[in-house]
Amino acid sequence: MNSLQAIVFDLDDTLYAERDYVLSGFKAVANWASLNLGIDEERGSATLCNLYHQGVRNNTFNQWLAIHQIENPQVVTKLLDVYREHAPTISPFSESIDLLKTLTKSYKIGLVSDGYLQVQQRKWAALGLDHFFDAVVFSDSLGRENWKPSTAPFKLVLERLNIAPEFSAYIGDNPLKDFFGARQLGMSTIWVKRSDSEYGNLQPPGLAYHPDLTIESLSQVLELVV
Ligand SMILES: [Mg+2]
């Protein structure tokens, strides 16, 4: 990968632990529920965390309210708003900062991140990494149809970096969507596959979804590119 001039990163579970965002959101929800529904904040927060650790993902708030004997779809909608609109308490992996400090000396640095625009913007503000980056693309700003695995957000980040795809690499954690679009354009792709991450145990759904390289920690990127 000697010819690389730019390195583009995914955000969630690549530069910080997405689990920390979820737990931060749960705290905000438990706080709101204590003020508005009379659910004890500490107990409510603990119950939410338990559901998460049990593997519940898609209907957490329905299940949580049922545990507290509340069945009201409007409350679920409100809890989702509180979750998505909260100002998160999250930090980058320490290895992210070490890596970015080194890479910025020799490479242009970009970000391509999926998710609701304002949610991702709030995460980005909380992480304090912006000064390392030459171009930041939240795919949602291009419309839901241009979330990964679309090639569109990758095209845009490369345009803003003014770098051709073959001189760039994308680093992400989710084989279902992180490598397909980047590969189609001709970018190199690197899977940071942490054993304890949300998508670390998934398999790419086809050859076109495979990364060029797989590593277990971001710190290994330096061995590949510097
Ligand atoms: Mg990710």
PDB file of C-alpha atoms and ligand atoms in Angstrom:
ATOM      1  CA  MET A   1       0.000   0.000   0.000  1.00  0.00           C
ATOM      2  CA  ASN A   2       2.973   2.255  -0.642  1.00  0.00           C
ATOM      3  CA  SER A   3       1.158   4.448  -3.118  1.00  0.00           C
ATOM      4  CA  LEU A   4      -1.509   5.559  -0.656  1.00  0.00           C
ATOM      5  CA  GLN A   5      -2.123   9.261  -0.290  1.00  0.00           C
ATOM      6  CA  ALA A   6      -5.376   9.277   1.649  1.00  0.00           C
ATOM      7  CA  ILE A   7      -6.920   7.172   4.376  1.00  0.00           C
ATOM      8  CA  VAL A   8     -10.672   7.298   4.928  1.00  0.00           C
ATOM      9  CA  PHE A   9     -12.322   6.016   8.090  1.00  0.00           C
ATOM     10  CA  ASP A  10     -15.726   4.762   9.115  1.00  0.00           C
ATOM     11  CA  LEU A  11     -16.938   6.178  12.457  1.00  0.00           C
ATOM     12  CA  ASP A  12     -19.053   3.819  14.593  1.00  0.00           C
ATOM     13  CA  ASP A  13     -17.077   0.910  16.019  1.00  0.00           C
ATOM     14  CA  THR A  14     -14.056   1.960  13.970  1.00  0.00           C
ATOM     15  CA  LEU A  15     -12.876   5.147  15.709  1.00  0.00           C
ATOM     16  CA  TYR A  16     -14.871   4.708  18.953  1.00  0.00           C
ATOM     17  CA  ALA A  17     -16.986   1.998  20.595  1.00  0.00           C
ATOM     18  CA  GLU A  18     -20.595   2.246  19.429  1.00  0.00           C
ATOM     19  CA  ARG A  19     -21.618   0.493  22.639  1.00  0.00           C
ATOM     20  CA  ASP A  20     -20.575   3.655  24.528  1.00  0.00           C
ATOM     21  CA  TYR A  21     -23.007   5.692  22.435  1.00  0.00           C
ATOM     22  CA  VAL A  22     -25.824   3.252  23.157  1.00  0.00           C
ATOM     23  CA  LEU A  23     -25.165   3.304  26.901  1.00  0.00           C
ATOM     24  CA  SER A  24     -24.924   7.103  26.848  1.00  0.00           C
ATOM     25  CA  GLY A  25     -28.310   7.245  25.113  1.00  0.00           C
ATOM     26  CA  PHE A  26     -29.823   4.850  27.627  1.00  0.00           C
ATOM     27  CA  LYS A  27     -28.766   7.165  30.460  1.00  0.00           C
ATOM     28  CA  ALA A  28     -30.545  10.066  28.763  1.00  0.00           C
ATOM     29  CA  VAL A  29     -33.659   7.924  28.278  1.00  0.00           C
ATOM     30  CA  ALA A  30     -33.632   6.732  31.910  1.00  0.00           C
ATOM     31  CA  ASN A  31     -33.290  10.327  33.055  1.00  0.00           C
ATOM     32  CA  TRP A  32     -36.234  11.447  30.899  1.00  0.00           C
ATOM     33  CA  ALA A  33     -38.334   8.510  32.070  1.00  0.00           C
ATOM     34  CA  SER A  34     -37.611   9.257  35.718  1.00  0.00           C
ATOM     35  CA  LEU A  35     -38.879  12.816  35.247  1.00  0.00           C
ATOM     36  CA  ASN A  36     -41.857  11.999  33.014  1.00  0.00           C
ATOM     37  CA  LEU A  37     -42.909   8.415  33.750  1.00  0.00           C
ATOM     38  CA  GLY A  38     -41.835   8.003  37.367  1.00  0.00           C
ATOM     39  CA  ILE A  39     -39.458   5.120  36.580  1.00  0.00           C
ATOM     40  CA  ASP A  40     -36.577   5.041  39.056  1.00  0.00           C
ATOM     41  CA  GLU A  41     -33.569   6.359  37.098  1.00  0.00           C
ATOM     42  CA  GLU A  42     -30.922   3.986  38.397  1.00  0.00           C
ATOM     43  CA  ARG A  43     -33.110   0.919  38.105  1.00  0.00           C
ATOM     44  CA  GLY A  44     -34.373   2.003  34.692  1.00  0.00           C
ATOM     45  CA  SER A  45     -30.852   2.548  33.423  1.00  0.00           C
ATOM     46  CA  ALA A  46     -29.732  -0.838  34.724  1.00  0.00           C
ATOM     47  CA  THR A  47     -32.693  -2.595  33.060  1.00  0.00           C
ATOM     48  CA  LEU A  48     -31.893  -0.969  29.708  1.00  0.00           C
ATOM     49  CA  CYS A  49     -28.251  -2.052  29.964  1.00  0.00           C
ATOM     50  CA  ASN A  50     -29.333  -5.591  30.839  1.00  0.00           C
ATOM     51  CA  LEU A  51     -31.518  -5.780  27.726  1.00  0.00           C
ATOM     52  CA  TYR A  52     -28.560  -4.598  25.632  1.00  0.00           C
ATOM     53  CA  HIS A  53     -26.209  -7.153  27.153  1.00  0.00           C
ATOM     54  CA  GLN A  54     -28.827  -9.862  26.558  1.00  0.00           C
ATOM     55  CA  GLY A  55     -28.600  -9.017  22.838  1.00  0.00           C
ATOM     56  CA  VAL A  56     -31.844  -7.043  22.458  1.00  0.00           C
ATOM     57  CA  ARG A  57     -31.399  -4.486  19.652  1.00  0.00           C
ATOM     58  CA  ASN A  58     -34.491  -3.525  17.693  1.00  0.00           C
ATOM     59  CA  ASN A  59     -37.343  -3.143  20.170  1.00  0.00           C
ATOM     60  CA  THR A  60     -35.453  -2.317  23.344  1.00  0.00           C
ATOM     61  CA  PHE A  61     -37.748   0.485  24.469  1.00  0.00           C
ATOM     62  CA  ASN A  62     -40.941  -1.558  23.922  1.00  0.00           C
ATOM     63  CA  GLN A  63     -39.498  -4.349  26.045  1.00  0.00           C
ATOM     64  CA  TRP A  64     -38.233  -1.917  28.635  1.00  0.00           C
ATOM     65  CA  LEU A  65     -41.597  -0.185  29.002  1.00  0.00           C
ATOM     66  CA  ALA A  66     -43.334  -3.565  29.231  1.00  0.00           C
ATOM     67  CA  ILE A  67     -41.039  -4.469  32.135  1.00  0.00           C
ATOM     68  CA  HIS A  68     -42.241  -1.262  33.773  1.00  0.00           C
ATOM     69  CA  GLN A  69     -45.893  -2.031  32.921  1.00  0.00           C
ATOM     70  CA  ILE A  70     -46.243   0.776  30.381  1.00  0.00           C
ATOM     71  CA  GLU A  71     -47.692   0.043  26.943  1.00  0.00           C
ATOM     72  CA  ASN A  72     -47.969   3.156  24.826  1.00  0.00           C
ATOM     73  CA  PRO A  73     -46.531   3.446  21.296  1.00  0.00           C
ATOM     74  CA  GLN A  74     -46.333   7.242  21.632  1.00  0.00           C
ATOM     75  CA  VAL A  75     -44.019   6.873  24.599  1.00  0.00           C
ATOM     76  CA  VAL A  76     -41.769   4.602  22.534  1.00  0.00           C
ATOM     77  CA  THR A  77     -41.560   7.291  19.846  1.00  0.00           C
ATOM     78  CA  LYS A  78     -40.686   9.871  22.480  1.00  0.00           C
ATOM     79  CA  LEU A  79     -37.965   7.654  23.968  1.00  0.00           C
ATOM     80  CA  LEU A  80     -36.457   7.196  20.491  1.00  0.00           C
ATOM     81  CA  ASP A  81     -36.382  10.991  20.092  1.00  0.00           C
ATOM     82  CA  VAL A  82     -34.706  11.424  23.485  1.00  0.00           C
ATOM     83  CA  TYR A  83     -32.156   8.768  22.532  1.00  0.00           C
ATOM     84  CA  ARG A  84     -31.384  10.247  19.112  1.00  0.00           C
ATOM     85  CA  GLU A  85     -31.352  13.850  20.292  1.00  0.00           C
ATOM     86  CA  HIS A  86     -29.187  13.414  23.372  1.00  0.00           C
ATOM     87  CA  ALA A  87     -25.719  14.962  23.505  1.00  0.00           C
ATOM     88  CA  PRO A  88     -23.580  11.839  23.815  1.00  0.00           C
ATOM     89  CA  THR A  89     -20.773  11.224  26.277  1.00  0.00           C
ATOM     90  CA  ILE A  90     -18.335   9.223  24.139  1.00  0.00           C
ATOM     91  CA  SER A  91     -14.565   9.140  23.554  1.00  0.00           C
ATOM     92  CA  PRO A  92     -12.407   7.816  20.720  1.00  0.00           C
ATOM     93  CA  PHE A  93     -10.402   4.635  21.198  1.00  0.00           C
ATOM     94  CA  SER A  94      -6.969   5.754  22.488  1.00  0.00           C
ATOM     95  CA  GLU A  95      -5.442   3.961  19.485  1.00  0.00           C
ATOM     96  CA  SER A  96      -7.550   6.153  17.166  1.00  0.00           C
ATOM     97  CA  ILE A  97      -5.885   9.308  18.411  1.00  0.00           C
ATOM     98  CA  ASP A  98      -2.384   7.789  18.288  1.00  0.00           C
ATOM     99  CA  LEU A  99      -2.986   6.605  14.733  1.00  0.00           C
ATOM    100  CA  LEU A 100      -4.472   9.866  13.469  1.00  0.00           C
ATOM    101  CA  LYS A 101      -1.608  11.886  14.963  1.00  0.00           C
ATOM    102  CA  THR A 102       0.860   9.805  12.964  1.00  0.00           C
ATOM    103  CA  LEU A 103      -1.142   9.534   9.746  1.00  0.00           C
ATOM    104  CA  THR A 104      -1.819  13.242   9.419  1.00  0.00           C
ATOM    105  CA  LYS A 105       1.933  13.775   8.903  1.00  0.00           C
ATOM    106  CA  SER A 106       1.884  11.825   5.624  1.00  0.00           C
ATOM    107  CA  TYR A 107      -1.702  11.346   4.435  1.00  0.00           C
ATOM    108  CA  LYS A 108      -4.896  13.176   3.819  1.00  0.00           C
ATOM    109  CA  ILE A 109      -7.590  11.913   6.176  1.00  0.00           C
ATOM    110  CA  GLY A 110     -11.298  11.443   5.449  1.00  0.00           C
ATOM    111  CA  LEU A 111     -14.467  10.151   7.073  1.00  0.00           C
ATOM    112  CA  VAL A 112     -17.481   8.383   5.546  1.00  0.00           C
ATOM    113  CA  SER A 113     -20.192   7.640   8.097  1.00  0.00           C
ATOM    114  CA  ASP A 114     -23.756   6.327   7.826  1.00  0.00           C
ATOM    115  CA  GLY A 115     -26.636   7.065  10.166  1.00  0.00           C
ATOM    116  CA  TYR A 116     -29.110   9.869  10.780  1.00  0.00           C
ATOM    117  CA  LEU A 117     -27.337  13.118   9.975  1.00  0.00           C
ATOM    118  CA  GLN A 118     -27.908  14.976  13.222  1.00  0.00           C
ATOM    119  CA  VAL A 119     -27.157  11.896  15.310  1.00  0.00           C
ATOM    120  CA  GLN A 120     -23.834  11.421  13.526  1.00  0.00           C
ATOM    121  CA  GLN A 121     -23.044  15.131  13.783  1.00  0.00           C
ATOM    122  CA  ARG A 122     -23.609  15.038  17.545  1.00  0.00           C
ATOM    123  CA  LYS A 123     -21.337  12.009  17.883  1.00  0.00           C
ATOM    124  CA  TRP A 124     -18.699  13.745  15.763  1.00  0.00           C
ATOM    125  CA  ALA A 125     -18.814  16.892  17.887  1.00  0.00           C
ATOM    126  CA  ALA A 126     -18.497  14.851  21.097  1.00  0.00           C
ATOM    127  CA  LEU A 127     -15.484  12.878  19.846  1.00  0.00           C
ATOM    128  CA  GLY A 128     -13.383  15.977  19.120  1.00  0.00           C
ATOM    129  CA  LEU A 129     -11.558  14.418  16.154  1.00  0.00           C
ATOM    130  CA  ASP A 130     -12.486  16.940  13.471  1.00  0.00           C
ATOM    131  CA  HIS A 131      -9.131  18.740  13.463  1.00  0.00           C
ATOM    132  CA  PHE A 132      -7.434  15.578  12.169  1.00  0.00           C
ATOM    133  CA  PHE A 133      -9.720  15.378   9.108  1.00  0.00           C
ATOM    134  CA  ASP A 134      -9.466  16.976   5.679  1.00  0.00           C
ATOM    135  CA  ALA A 135     -12.921  15.832   4.535  1.00  0.00           C
ATOM    136  CA  VAL A 136     -15.951  14.550   6.439  1.00  0.00           C
ATOM    137  CA  VAL A 137     -18.929  12.986   4.644  1.00  0.00           C
ATOM    138  CA  PHE A 138     -22.100  11.929   6.439  1.00  0.00           C
ATOM    139  CA  SER A 139     -23.849   9.850   3.799  1.00  0.00           C
ATOM    140  CA  ASP A 140     -27.277  10.862   5.106  1.00  0.00           C
ATOM    141  CA  SER A 141     -26.629  14.376   3.768  1.00  0.00           C
ATOM    142  CA  LEU A 142     -26.892  12.745   0.290  1.00  0.00           C
ATOM    143  CA  GLY A 143     -30.193  11.023   1.134  1.00  0.00           C
ATOM    144  CA  ARG A 144     -31.029   7.652   2.679  1.00  0.00           C
ATOM    145  CA  GLU A 145     -30.515   5.910  -0.684  1.00  0.00           C
ATOM    146  CA  ASN A 146     -26.860   6.944  -0.596  1.00  0.00           C
ATOM    147  CA  TRP A 147     -25.966   5.285   2.691  1.00  0.00           C
ATOM    148  CA  LYS A 148     -23.317   2.602   2.346  1.00  0.00           C
ATOM    149  CA  PRO A 149     -22.881   0.317   0.511  1.00  0.00           C
ATOM    150  CA  SER A 150     -23.579   3.056  -2.070  1.00  0.00           C
ATOM    151  CA  THR A 151     -20.513   4.368  -3.859  1.00  0.00           C
ATOM    152  CA  ALA A 152     -21.820   7.961  -3.604  1.00  0.00           C
ATOM    153  CA  PRO A 153     -20.383   8.972  -0.213  1.00  0.00           C
ATOM    154  CA  PHE A 154     -16.993   7.519  -1.184  1.00  0.00           C
ATOM    155  CA  LYS A 155     -16.997   9.455  -4.466  1.00  0.00           C
ATOM    156  CA  LEU A 156     -17.764  12.626  -2.557  1.00  0.00           C
ATOM    157  CA  VAL A 157     -15.061  12.182   0.063  1.00  0.00           C
ATOM    158  CA  LEU A 158     -12.449  11.467  -2.628  1.00  0.00           C
ATOM    159  CA  GLU A 159     -13.566  14.516  -4.564  1.00  0.00           C
ATOM    160  CA  ARG A 160     -13.176  16.669  -1.458  1.00  0.00           C
ATOM    161  CA  LEU A 161      -9.784  15.138  -0.731  1.00  0.00           C
ATOM    162  CA  ASN A 162      -8.839  15.547  -4.391  1.00  0.00           C
ATOM    163  CA  ILE A 163      -7.443  12.014  -4.467  1.00  0.00           C
ATOM    164  CA  ALA A 164      -8.030   9.221  -7.019  1.00  0.00           C
ATOM    165  CA  PRO A 165      -9.572   6.018  -5.561  1.00  0.00           C
ATOM    166  CA  GLU A 166      -6.508   3.865  -6.271  1.00  0.00           C
ATOM    167  CA  PHE A 167      -4.441   6.069  -3.962  1.00  0.00           C
ATOM    168  CA  SER A 168      -6.831   5.707  -1.052  1.00  0.00           C
ATOM    169  CA  ALA A 169      -7.959   3.154   1.508  1.00  0.00           C
ATOM    170  CA  TYR A 170     -11.152   2.810   3.547  1.00  0.00           C
ATOM    171  CA  ILE A 171     -11.057   1.381   7.048  1.00  0.00           C
ATOM    172  CA  GLY A 172     -14.298   0.070   8.567  1.00  0.00           C
ATOM    173  CA  ASP A 173     -15.792  -2.563  10.844  1.00  0.00           C
ATOM    174  CA  ASN A 174     -18.959  -3.794   9.104  1.00  0.00           C
ATOM    175  CA  PRO A 175     -18.544  -6.288   6.237  1.00  0.00           C
ATOM    176  CA  LEU A 176     -22.190  -5.946   5.228  1.00  0.00           C
ATOM    177  CA  LYS A 177     -21.689  -2.408   3.957  1.00  0.00           C
ATOM    178  CA  ASP A 178     -18.241  -0.919   4.507  1.00  0.00           C
ATOM    179  CA  PHE A 179     -16.204  -2.426   1.689  1.00  0.00           C
ATOM    180  CA  PHE A 180     -18.558  -2.960  -1.255  1.00  0.00           C
ATOM    181  CA  GLY A 181     -18.880   0.649  -2.448  1.00  0.00           C
ATOM    182  CA  ALA A 182     -15.264   1.516  -1.706  1.00  0.00           C
ATOM    183  CA  ARG A 183     -14.088  -1.544  -3.663  1.00  0.00           C
ATOM    184  CA  GLN A 184     -16.310  -0.731  -6.619  1.00  0.00           C
ATOM    185  CA  LEU A 185     -14.532   2.591  -6.960  1.00  0.00           C
ATOM    186  CA  GLY A 186     -11.088   1.010  -6.665  1.00  0.00           C
ATOM    187  CA  MET A 187     -10.191   2.009  -3.121  1.00  0.00           C
ATOM    188  CA  SER A 188      -8.236  -0.407  -0.946  1.00  0.00           C
ATOM    189  CA  THR A 189     -10.245  -1.733   1.974  1.00  0.00           C
ATOM    190  CA  ILE A 190      -9.243  -2.705   5.496  1.00  0.00           C
ATOM    191  CA  TRP A 191     -11.494  -4.467   8.018  1.00  0.00           C
ATOM    192  CA  VAL A 192     -10.731  -3.674  11.634  1.00  0.00           C
ATOM    193  CA  LYS A 193     -12.285  -6.783  13.113  1.00  0.00           C
ATOM    194  CA  ARG A 194     -12.403  -6.519  16.877  1.00  0.00           C
ATOM    195  CA  SER A 195     -13.645  -9.659  18.591  1.00  0.00           C
ATOM    196  CA  ASP A 196     -15.905  -7.690  20.957  1.00  0.00           C
ATOM    197  CA  SER A 197     -17.482  -5.322  18.419  1.00  0.00           C
ATOM    198  CA  GLU A 198     -21.072  -5.413  17.201  1.00  0.00           C
ATOM    199  CA  TYR A 199     -20.256  -6.598  13.668  1.00  0.00           C
ATOM    200  CA  GLY A 200     -16.911  -8.304  14.297  1.00  0.00           C
ATOM    201  CA  ASN A 201     -18.341 -11.775  13.865  1.00  0.00           C
ATOM    202  CA  LEU A 202     -20.334 -11.168  10.685  1.00  0.00           C
ATOM    203  CA  GLN A 203     -19.218 -12.573   7.357  1.00  0.00           C
ATOM    204  CA  PRO A 204     -19.094 -10.582   4.094  1.00  0.00           C
ATOM    205  CA  PRO A 205     -22.212 -11.655   2.122  1.00  0.00           C
ATOM    206  CA  GLY A 206     -20.275 -12.158  -1.123  1.00  0.00           C
ATOM    207  CA  LEU A 207     -16.898 -11.728  -2.779  1.00  0.00           C
ATOM    208  CA  ALA A 208     -17.601  -8.089  -3.663  1.00  0.00           C
ATOM    209  CA  TYR A 209     -18.044  -7.331   0.048  1.00  0.00           C
ATOM    210  CA  HIS A 210     -14.660  -8.672   1.123  1.00  0.00           C
ATOM    211  CA  PRO A 211     -11.952  -6.328   2.389  1.00  0.00           C
ATOM    212  CA  ASP A 212      -8.433  -6.509   0.983  1.00  0.00           C
ATOM    213  CA  LEU A 213      -6.966  -6.838   4.461  1.00  0.00           C
ATOM    214  CA  THR A 214      -8.205  -7.715   7.931  1.00  0.00           C
ATOM    215  CA  ILE A 215      -6.636  -6.477  11.155  1.00  0.00           C
ATOM    216  CA  GLU A 216      -7.603  -6.813  14.806  1.00  0.00           C
ATOM    217  CA  SER A 217      -6.744  -3.342  16.014  1.00  0.00           C
ATOM    218  CA  LEU A 218      -6.329   0.115  14.480  1.00  0.00           C
ATOM    219  CA  SER A 219      -2.750   0.259  15.743  1.00  0.00           C
ATOM    220  CA  GLN A 220      -1.892  -2.359  13.085  1.00  0.00           C
ATOM    221  CA  VAL A 221      -2.661   0.171  10.356  1.00  0.00           C
ATOM    222  CA  LEU A 222       0.739   1.740  10.928  1.00  0.00           C
ATOM    223  CA  GLU A 223       2.449  -1.544  10.011  1.00  0.00           C
ATOM    224  CA  LEU A 224       0.561  -1.516   6.721  1.00  0.00           C
ATOM    225  CA  VAL A 225       0.909   2.031   5.517  1.00  0.00           C
ATOM    226  CA  VAL A 226       3.818   3.837   7.182  1.00  0.00           C
TER     227      VAL A 226
HETATM  228 MG    MG B   1     -19.016   1.169  11.719  1.00  0.00          MG
END
